[in-house]
Amino acid sequence: MSYEHVRELLKEMKLDGISLTLDSTFEEWSKSGKDATELIEELLEAEKKSLKAKKYDVALRYSGFPFHKHLDEFDFTFQPSIDVKKIKELKTLRFMYEKENVIFLGPPGVGKTHLAVGLGMEGIKEGKKVYFINSITLVDKLKKSFYERSFEKQMRFYKALDLLIIDELGYLPLDSEGAKLFFELISEKYEQGSVIVTSNRSFNEWNKIFDVFVKIKLIHVAHRN
């Protein structure tokens, strides 16, 4: 089989990881005296790494994140009131495996959304299904699907997620219909997956909403007058 034919086959089968590393891997293999099994293993590992990177990029594209910021980029010196130890614990994603929920509270500008997105990106790195949405947009979509008789389909999408991030809950008041649909979603998500909520309202203002969250992890992002 000719070298060019090998290249054509790799392109046809979309084995980009192997294609990109073929020359360097083959050259190293020919000099080192490794057997064919080791060569195949190295090429397959390269392909596996390439597929993982592609999957990560696709997941990011469809995550709905307003920006891509990691937890390591967060300036904790800017918000010393944040419990760094708690954030590091959340970074392990144990809360997702135990299907617990997280709430970030605080006024605008303290980094709630950054922390939520950072945790979401950690989840995507581990192959989890993550989706970010503004609370008002979420409720509007729930209402629309309800009137168009596609509510169950919409709910199946949210229930299938490992992590649903709902941003700015309480920024604008929910009407009774919106609140009912929202609570139904949260109820359906219970023990099916995790939810992260960010809100600029104090805990006392939202205690009725928080009653829906069971086994909750509550994090006060900041207390700023």
PDB file of C-alpha atoms in Angstrom:
ATOM      1  CA  MET A   1       0.000   0.000   0.000  1.00  0.00           C
ATOM      2  CA  SER A   2       1.419   3.402  -0.972  1.00  0.00           C
ATOM      3  CA  TYR A   3       1.922   6.253   1.496  1.00  0.00           C
ATOM      4  CA  GLU A   4      -0.433   8.449  -0.499  1.00  0.00           C
ATOM      5  CA  HIS A   5      -3.139   5.782  -0.348  1.00  0.00           C
ATOM      6  CA  VAL A   6      -2.754   5.622   3.431  1.00  0.00           C
ATOM      7  CA  ARG A   7      -3.218   9.379   3.570  1.00  0.00           C
ATOM      8  CA  GLU A   8      -6.319   9.183   1.406  1.00  0.00           C
ATOM      9  CA  LEU A   9      -7.820   6.464   3.607  1.00  0.00           C
ATOM     10  CA  LEU A  10      -7.180   8.474   6.769  1.00  0.00           C
ATOM     11  CA  LYS A  11      -8.836  11.503   5.184  1.00  0.00           C
ATOM     12  CA  GLU A  12     -11.796   9.454   3.955  1.00  0.00           C
ATOM     13  CA  MET A  13     -12.319   7.912   7.394  1.00  0.00           C
ATOM     14  CA  LYS A  14     -11.801  11.312   9.053  1.00  0.00           C
ATOM     15  CA  LEU A  15      -9.015   9.979  11.283  1.00  0.00           C
ATOM     16  CA  ASP A  16      -7.495  13.419  11.782  1.00  0.00           C
ATOM     17  CA  GLY A  17      -5.602  12.508  14.951  1.00  0.00           C
ATOM     18  CA  ILE A  18      -3.694   9.738  13.210  1.00  0.00           C
ATOM     19  CA  SER A  19      -3.209  11.808  10.058  1.00  0.00           C
ATOM     20  CA  LEU A  20      -1.638  14.711  11.959  1.00  0.00           C
ATOM     21  CA  THR A  21       0.803  12.518  13.889  1.00  0.00           C
ATOM     22  CA  LEU A  22       1.522   9.844  11.281  1.00  0.00           C
ATOM     23  CA  ASP A  23       4.840  11.234  10.026  1.00  0.00           C
ATOM     24  CA  SER A  24       6.401  11.985  13.407  1.00  0.00           C
ATOM     25  CA  THR A  25       5.131   8.750  14.975  1.00  0.00           C
ATOM     26  CA  PHE A  26       6.325   6.587  12.092  1.00  0.00           C
ATOM     27  CA  GLU A  27       9.727   8.282  12.042  1.00  0.00           C
ATOM     28  CA  GLU A  28      10.160   7.759  15.794  1.00  0.00           C
ATOM     29  CA  TRP A  29       8.978   4.165  15.513  1.00  0.00           C
ATOM     30  CA  SER A  30      11.397   3.328  12.678  1.00  0.00           C
ATOM     31  CA  LYS A  31      14.354   4.662  14.681  1.00  0.00           C
ATOM     32  CA  SER A  32      13.450   3.100  18.015  1.00  0.00           C
ATOM     33  CA  GLY A  33      12.868  -0.439  16.864  1.00  0.00           C
ATOM     34  CA  LYS A  34       9.395  -0.616  18.393  1.00  0.00           C
ATOM     35  CA  ASP A  35       7.078  -3.351  17.146  1.00  0.00           C
ATOM     36  CA  ALA A  36       3.980  -2.756  15.035  1.00  0.00           C
ATOM     37  CA  THR A  37       1.642  -3.092  18.023  1.00  0.00           C
ATOM     38  CA  GLU A  38       3.291  -0.150  19.759  1.00  0.00           C
ATOM     39  CA  LEU A  39       3.017   1.918  16.581  1.00  0.00           C
ATOM     40  CA  ILE A  40      -0.699   1.159  16.272  1.00  0.00           C
ATOM     41  CA  GLU A  41      -1.222   1.970  19.959  1.00  0.00           C
ATOM     42  CA  GLU A  42       0.449   5.378  19.634  1.00  0.00           C
ATOM     43  CA  LEU A  43      -1.561   6.239  16.522  1.00  0.00           C
ATOM     44  CA  LEU A  44      -4.823   5.193  18.160  1.00  0.00           C
ATOM     45  CA  GLU A  45      -3.998   7.241  21.265  1.00  0.00           C
ATOM     46  CA  ALA A  46      -3.424  10.255  19.015  1.00  0.00           C
ATOM     47  CA  GLU A  47      -6.799   9.665  17.358  1.00  0.00           C
ATOM     48  CA  LYS A  48      -8.498   9.308  20.741  1.00  0.00           C
ATOM     49  CA  LYS A  49      -7.007  12.615  21.880  1.00  0.00           C
ATOM     50  CA  SER A  50      -8.166  14.308  18.668  1.00  0.00           C
ATOM     51  CA  LEU A  51     -11.724  12.972  19.023  1.00  0.00           C
ATOM     52  CA  LYS A  52     -11.876  14.135  22.641  1.00  0.00           C
ATOM     53  CA  ALA A  53     -10.784  17.644  21.616  1.00  0.00           C
ATOM     54  CA  LYS A  54     -13.420  17.735  18.864  1.00  0.00           C
ATOM     55  CA  LYS A  55     -16.135  16.571  21.243  1.00  0.00           C
ATOM     56  CA  TYR A  56     -15.115  19.265  23.729  1.00  0.00           C
ATOM     57  CA  ASP A  57     -15.249  21.974  21.051  1.00  0.00           C
ATOM     58  CA  VAL A  58     -18.696  20.861  19.869  1.00  0.00           C
ATOM     59  CA  ALA A  59     -20.013  20.736  23.442  1.00  0.00           C
ATOM     60  CA  LEU A  60     -18.726  24.263  24.071  1.00  0.00           C
ATOM     61  CA  ARG A  61     -20.358  25.491  20.875  1.00  0.00           C
ATOM     62  CA  TYR A  62     -23.767  24.207  21.905  1.00  0.00           C
ATOM     63  CA  SER A  63     -23.472  24.959  25.619  1.00  0.00           C
ATOM     64  CA  GLY A  64     -25.011  28.420  25.364  1.00  0.00           C
ATOM     65  CA  PHE A  65     -22.183  29.960  27.423  1.00  0.00           C
ATOM     66  CA  PRO A  66     -22.049  33.767  27.026  1.00  0.00           C
ATOM     67  CA  PHE A  67     -18.244  33.511  27.277  1.00  0.00           C
ATOM     68  CA  HIS A  68     -15.596  30.878  27.918  1.00  0.00           C
ATOM     69  CA  LYS A  69     -13.823  31.481  31.222  1.00  0.00           C
ATOM     70  CA  HIS A  70     -12.207  28.866  33.438  1.00  0.00           C
ATOM     71  CA  LEU A  71     -12.243  28.853  37.230  1.00  0.00           C
ATOM     72  CA  ASP A  72      -8.469  29.365  37.177  1.00  0.00           C
ATOM     73  CA  GLU A  73      -9.078  32.761  35.554  1.00  0.00           C
ATOM     74  CA  PHE A  74     -11.244  33.998  38.418  1.00  0.00           C
ATOM     75  CA  ASP A  75      -9.671  36.741  40.534  1.00  0.00           C
ATOM     76  CA  PHE A  76     -10.426  35.679  44.092  1.00  0.00           C
ATOM     77  CA  THR A  77      -8.513  38.683  45.442  1.00  0.00           C
ATOM     78  CA  PHE A  78     -11.194  40.882  43.856  1.00  0.00           C
ATOM     79  CA  GLN A  79     -13.870  39.074  45.896  1.00  0.00           C
ATOM     80  CA  PRO A  80     -12.217  38.007  49.188  1.00  0.00           C
ATOM     81  CA  SER A  81     -15.597  37.098  50.673  1.00  0.00           C
ATOM     82  CA  ILE A  82     -15.820  34.045  48.420  1.00  0.00           C
ATOM     83  CA  ASP A  83     -14.990  30.729  50.073  1.00  0.00           C
ATOM     84  CA  VAL A  84     -12.115  29.543  47.862  1.00  0.00           C
ATOM     85  CA  LYS A  85     -12.093  26.145  49.541  1.00  0.00           C
ATOM     86  CA  LYS A  86     -15.756  25.662  48.660  1.00  0.00           C
ATOM     87  CA  ILE A  87     -15.123  26.605  45.020  1.00  0.00           C
ATOM     88  CA  LYS A  88     -12.255  24.091  44.838  1.00  0.00           C
ATOM     89  CA  GLU A  89     -14.559  21.446  46.252  1.00  0.00           C
ATOM     90  CA  LEU A  90     -17.180  22.245  43.625  1.00  0.00           C
ATOM     91  CA  LYS A  91     -14.480  22.024  40.941  1.00  0.00           C
ATOM     92  CA  THR A  92     -14.169  18.296  41.698  1.00  0.00           C
ATOM     93  CA  LEU A  93     -17.757  18.026  40.324  1.00  0.00           C
ATOM     94  CA  ARG A  94     -18.824  15.758  43.162  1.00  0.00           C
ATOM     95  CA  PHE A  95     -22.059  17.762  43.340  1.00  0.00           C
ATOM     96  CA  MET A  96     -22.844  16.685  39.777  1.00  0.00           C
ATOM     97  CA  TYR A  97     -22.216  13.014  40.455  1.00  0.00           C
ATOM     98  CA  GLU A  98     -24.458  13.256  43.513  1.00  0.00           C
ATOM     99  CA  LYS A  99     -27.018  15.291  41.528  1.00  0.00           C
ATOM    100  CA  GLU A 100     -26.956  18.195  43.962  1.00  0.00           C
ATOM    101  CA  ASN A 101     -27.689  21.825  43.145  1.00  0.00           C
ATOM    102  CA  VAL A 102     -25.709  25.043  43.574  1.00  0.00           C
ATOM    103  CA  ILE A 103     -26.883  28.614  44.072  1.00  0.00           C
ATOM    104  CA  PHE A 104     -24.642  31.658  43.644  1.00  0.00           C
ATOM    105  CA  LEU A 105     -26.037  34.780  45.321  1.00  0.00           C
ATOM    106  CA  GLY A 106     -24.830  38.365  45.169  1.00  0.00           C
ATOM    107  CA  PRO A 107     -25.250  41.743  43.482  1.00  0.00           C
ATOM    108  CA  PRO A 108     -24.237  42.316  39.841  1.00  0.00           C
ATOM    109  CA  GLY A 109     -20.519  42.338  39.090  1.00  0.00           C
ATOM    110  CA  VAL A 110     -19.262  39.938  41.752  1.00  0.00           C
ATOM    111  CA  GLY A 111     -18.514  37.057  39.366  1.00  0.00           C
ATOM    112  CA  LYS A 112     -21.474  34.716  39.837  1.00  0.00           C
ATOM    113  CA  THR A 113     -21.806  33.981  36.126  1.00  0.00           C
ATOM    114  CA  HIS A 114     -18.045  33.478  35.737  1.00  0.00           C
ATOM    115  CA  LEU A 115     -18.062  30.856  38.496  1.00  0.00           C
ATOM    116  CA  ALA A 116     -21.116  29.125  37.025  1.00  0.00           C
ATOM    117  CA  VAL A 117     -19.583  29.023  33.539  1.00  0.00           C
ATOM    118  CA  GLY A 118     -16.265  27.837  34.971  1.00  0.00           C
ATOM    119  CA  LEU A 119     -17.966  24.897  36.665  1.00  0.00           C
ATOM    120  CA  GLY A 120     -19.867  24.172  33.470  1.00  0.00           C
ATOM    121  CA  MET A 121     -16.640  24.058  31.477  1.00  0.00           C
ATOM    122  CA  GLU A 122     -15.175  21.641  34.015  1.00  0.00           C
ATOM    123  CA  GLY A 123     -18.207  19.450  33.445  1.00  0.00           C
ATOM    124  CA  ILE A 124     -17.782  19.528  29.667  1.00  0.00           C
ATOM    125  CA  LYS A 125     -14.139  18.507  30.074  1.00  0.00           C
ATOM    126  CA  GLU A 126     -15.394  15.373  31.807  1.00  0.00           C
ATOM    127  CA  GLY A 127     -17.826  14.642  29.015  1.00  0.00           C
ATOM    128  CA  LYS A 128     -20.929  15.914  30.826  1.00  0.00           C
ATOM    129  CA  LYS A 129     -23.887  17.466  29.023  1.00  0.00           C
ATOM    130  CA  VAL A 130     -24.039  21.108  30.116  1.00  0.00           C
ATOM    131  CA  TYR A 131     -26.342  23.927  29.031  1.00  0.00           C
ATOM    132  CA  PHE A 132     -26.430  27.609  30.064  1.00  0.00           C
ATOM    133  CA  ILE A 133     -29.499  29.816  29.746  1.00  0.00           C
ATOM    134  CA  ASN A 134     -30.786  33.114  31.116  1.00  0.00           C
ATOM    135  CA  SER A 135     -33.774  32.601  33.428  1.00  0.00           C
ATOM    136  CA  ILE A 136     -36.099  34.876  31.445  1.00  0.00           C
ATOM    137  CA  THR A 137     -35.155  33.163  28.180  1.00  0.00           C
ATOM    138  CA  LEU A 138     -35.739  29.803  29.837  1.00  0.00           C
ATOM    139  CA  VAL A 139     -39.210  30.717  31.047  1.00  0.00           C
ATOM    140  CA  ASP A 140     -40.105  32.190  27.644  1.00  0.00           C
ATOM    141  CA  LYS A 141     -39.055  28.934  25.973  1.00  0.00           C
ATOM    142  CA  LEU A 142     -41.089  26.902  28.450  1.00  0.00           C
ATOM    143  CA  LYS A 143     -44.150  29.055  27.811  1.00  0.00           C
ATOM    144  CA  LYS A 144     -43.750  28.852  24.045  1.00  0.00           C
ATOM    145  CA  SER A 145     -43.340  25.076  24.094  1.00  0.00           C
ATOM    146  CA  PHE A 146     -46.400  24.783  26.347  1.00  0.00           C
ATOM    147  CA  TYR A 147     -48.606  26.720  23.922  1.00  0.00           C
ATOM    148  CA  GLU A 148     -47.145  24.886  20.903  1.00  0.00           C
ATOM    149  CA  ARG A 149     -47.761  21.501  22.575  1.00  0.00           C
ATOM    150  CA  SER A 150     -44.067  20.633  22.598  1.00  0.00           C
ATOM    151  CA  PHE A 151     -43.564  21.065  26.330  1.00  0.00           C
ATOM    152  CA  GLU A 152     -42.735  17.413  26.970  1.00  0.00           C
ATOM    153  CA  LYS A 153     -40.084  17.468  24.250  1.00  0.00           C
ATOM    154  CA  GLN A 154     -38.571  20.602  25.796  1.00  0.00           C
ATOM    155  CA  MET A 155     -38.592  19.001  29.227  1.00  0.00           C
ATOM    156  CA  ARG A 156     -36.857  15.874  27.941  1.00  0.00           C
ATOM    157  CA  PHE A 157     -34.026  18.068  26.667  1.00  0.00           C
ATOM    158  CA  TYR A 158     -33.502  19.737  30.043  1.00  0.00           C
ATOM    159  CA  LYS A 159     -33.925  16.489  31.993  1.00  0.00           C
ATOM    160  CA  ALA A 160     -31.251  14.798  29.880  1.00  0.00           C
ATOM    161  CA  LEU A 161     -28.658  17.395  30.871  1.00  0.00           C
ATOM    162  CA  ASP A 162     -26.090  16.559  33.518  1.00  0.00           C
ATOM    163  CA  LEU A 163     -25.950  20.246  34.426  1.00  0.00           C
ATOM    164  CA  LEU A 164     -28.395  23.056  33.685  1.00  0.00           C
ATOM    165  CA  ILE A 165     -27.124  26.556  34.491  1.00  0.00           C
ATOM    166  CA  ILE A 166     -29.869  29.165  34.995  1.00  0.00           C
ATOM    167  CA  ASP A 167     -28.508  32.708  35.085  1.00  0.00           C
ATOM    168  CA  GLU A 168     -29.985  35.827  36.733  1.00  0.00           C
ATOM    169  CA  LEU A 169     -32.998  34.249  38.394  1.00  0.00           C
ATOM    170  CA  GLY A 170     -35.048  37.013  40.021  1.00  0.00           C
ATOM    171  CA  TYR A 171     -33.605  39.804  37.881  1.00  0.00           C
ATOM    172  CA  LEU A 172     -37.146  40.299  36.608  1.00  0.00           C
ATOM    173  CA  PRO A 173     -40.244  38.942  38.380  1.00  0.00           C
ATOM    174  CA  LEU A 174     -41.895  35.793  37.035  1.00  0.00           C
ATOM    175  CA  ASP A 175     -45.620  35.780  36.457  1.00  0.00           C
ATOM    176  CA  SER A 176     -47.668  32.946  37.930  1.00  0.00           C
ATOM    177  CA  GLU A 177     -47.638  30.938  34.713  1.00  0.00           C
ATOM    178  CA  GLY A 178     -43.888  31.323  34.274  1.00  0.00           C
ATOM    179  CA  ALA A 179     -43.231  30.435  37.904  1.00  0.00           C
ATOM    180  CA  LYS A 180     -45.387  27.315  37.627  1.00  0.00           C
ATOM    181  CA  LEU A 181     -43.554  26.057  34.543  1.00  0.00           C
ATOM    182  CA  PHE A 182     -40.198  26.900  36.104  1.00  0.00           C
ATOM    183  CA  PHE A 183     -41.014  24.964  39.266  1.00  0.00           C
ATOM    184  CA  GLU A 184     -42.197  22.030  37.185  1.00  0.00           C
ATOM    185  CA  LEU A 185     -38.847  21.964  35.414  1.00  0.00           C
ATOM    186  CA  ILE A 186     -36.929  22.061  38.690  1.00  0.00           C
ATOM    187  CA  SER A 187     -39.140  19.328  40.100  1.00  0.00           C
ATOM    188  CA  GLU A 188     -38.519  17.137  37.044  1.00  0.00           C
ATOM    189  CA  LYS A 189     -34.759  17.744  37.313  1.00  0.00           C
ATOM    190  CA  TYR A 190     -34.697  16.521  40.920  1.00  0.00           C
ATOM    191  CA  GLU A 191     -32.282  13.589  41.193  1.00  0.00           C
ATOM    192  CA  GLN A 192     -32.035  13.506  37.389  1.00  0.00           C
ATOM    193  CA  GLY A 193     -29.200  16.005  37.139  1.00  0.00           C
ATOM    194  CA  SER A 194     -27.747  19.123  38.732  1.00  0.00           C
ATOM    195  CA  VAL A 195     -28.799  22.763  38.472  1.00  0.00           C
ATOM    196  CA  ILE A 196     -26.717  25.888  39.071  1.00  0.00           C
ATOM    197  CA  VAL A 197     -28.653  29.104  39.663  1.00  0.00           C
ATOM    198  CA  THR A 198     -27.239  32.621  39.876  1.00  0.00           C
ATOM    199  CA  SER A 199     -29.337  35.390  41.420  1.00  0.00           C
ATOM    200  CA  ASN A 200     -28.875  38.984  42.492  1.00  0.00           C
ATOM    201  CA  ARG A 201     -31.608  38.578  45.102  1.00  0.00           C
ATOM    202  CA  SER A 202     -30.797  37.893  48.744  1.00  0.00           C
ATOM    203  CA  PHE A 203     -31.486  34.472  50.184  1.00  0.00           C
ATOM    204  CA  ASN A 204     -34.376  35.799  52.266  1.00  0.00           C
ATOM    205  CA  GLU A 205     -36.051  37.200  49.161  1.00  0.00           C
ATOM    206  CA  TRP A 206     -35.842  33.876  47.360  1.00  0.00           C
ATOM    207  CA  ASN A 207     -36.484  31.384  50.146  1.00  0.00           C
ATOM    208  CA  LYS A 208     -39.756  30.293  48.547  1.00  0.00           C
ATOM    209  CA  ILE A 209     -37.973  29.459  45.313  1.00  0.00           C
ATOM    210  CA  PHE A 210     -35.139  27.756  47.127  1.00  0.00           C
ATOM    211  CA  ASP A 211     -37.626  25.462  48.865  1.00  0.00           C
ATOM    212  CA  VAL A 212     -37.791  23.595  45.563  1.00  0.00           C
ATOM    213  CA  PHE A 213     -34.095  22.696  45.741  1.00  0.00           C
ATOM    214  CA  VAL A 214     -33.408  19.611  47.806  1.00  0.00           C
ATOM    215  CA  LYS A 215     -29.968  18.697  49.251  1.00  0.00           C
ATOM    216  CA  ILE A 216     -28.807  22.121  48.171  1.00  0.00           C
ATOM    217  CA  LYS A 217     -25.313  23.610  48.275  1.00  0.00           C
ATOM    218  CA  LEU A 218     -25.702  27.314  49.024  1.00  0.00           C
ATOM    219  CA  ILE A 219     -22.825  29.674  48.242  1.00  0.00           C
ATOM    220  CA  HIS A 220     -22.868  33.363  49.043  1.00  0.00           C
ATOM    221  CA  VAL A 221     -20.598  34.819  46.385  1.00  0.00           C
ATOM    222  CA  ALA A 222     -20.346  38.242  47.984  1.00  0.00           C
ATOM    223  CA  HIS A 223     -21.919  40.576  50.483  1.00  0.00           C
ATOM    224  CA  ARG A 224     -21.346  44.060  49.215  1.00  0.00           C
ATOM    225  CA  ASN A 225     -23.183  47.158  50.401  1.00  0.00           C
TER     226      ASN A 225
END
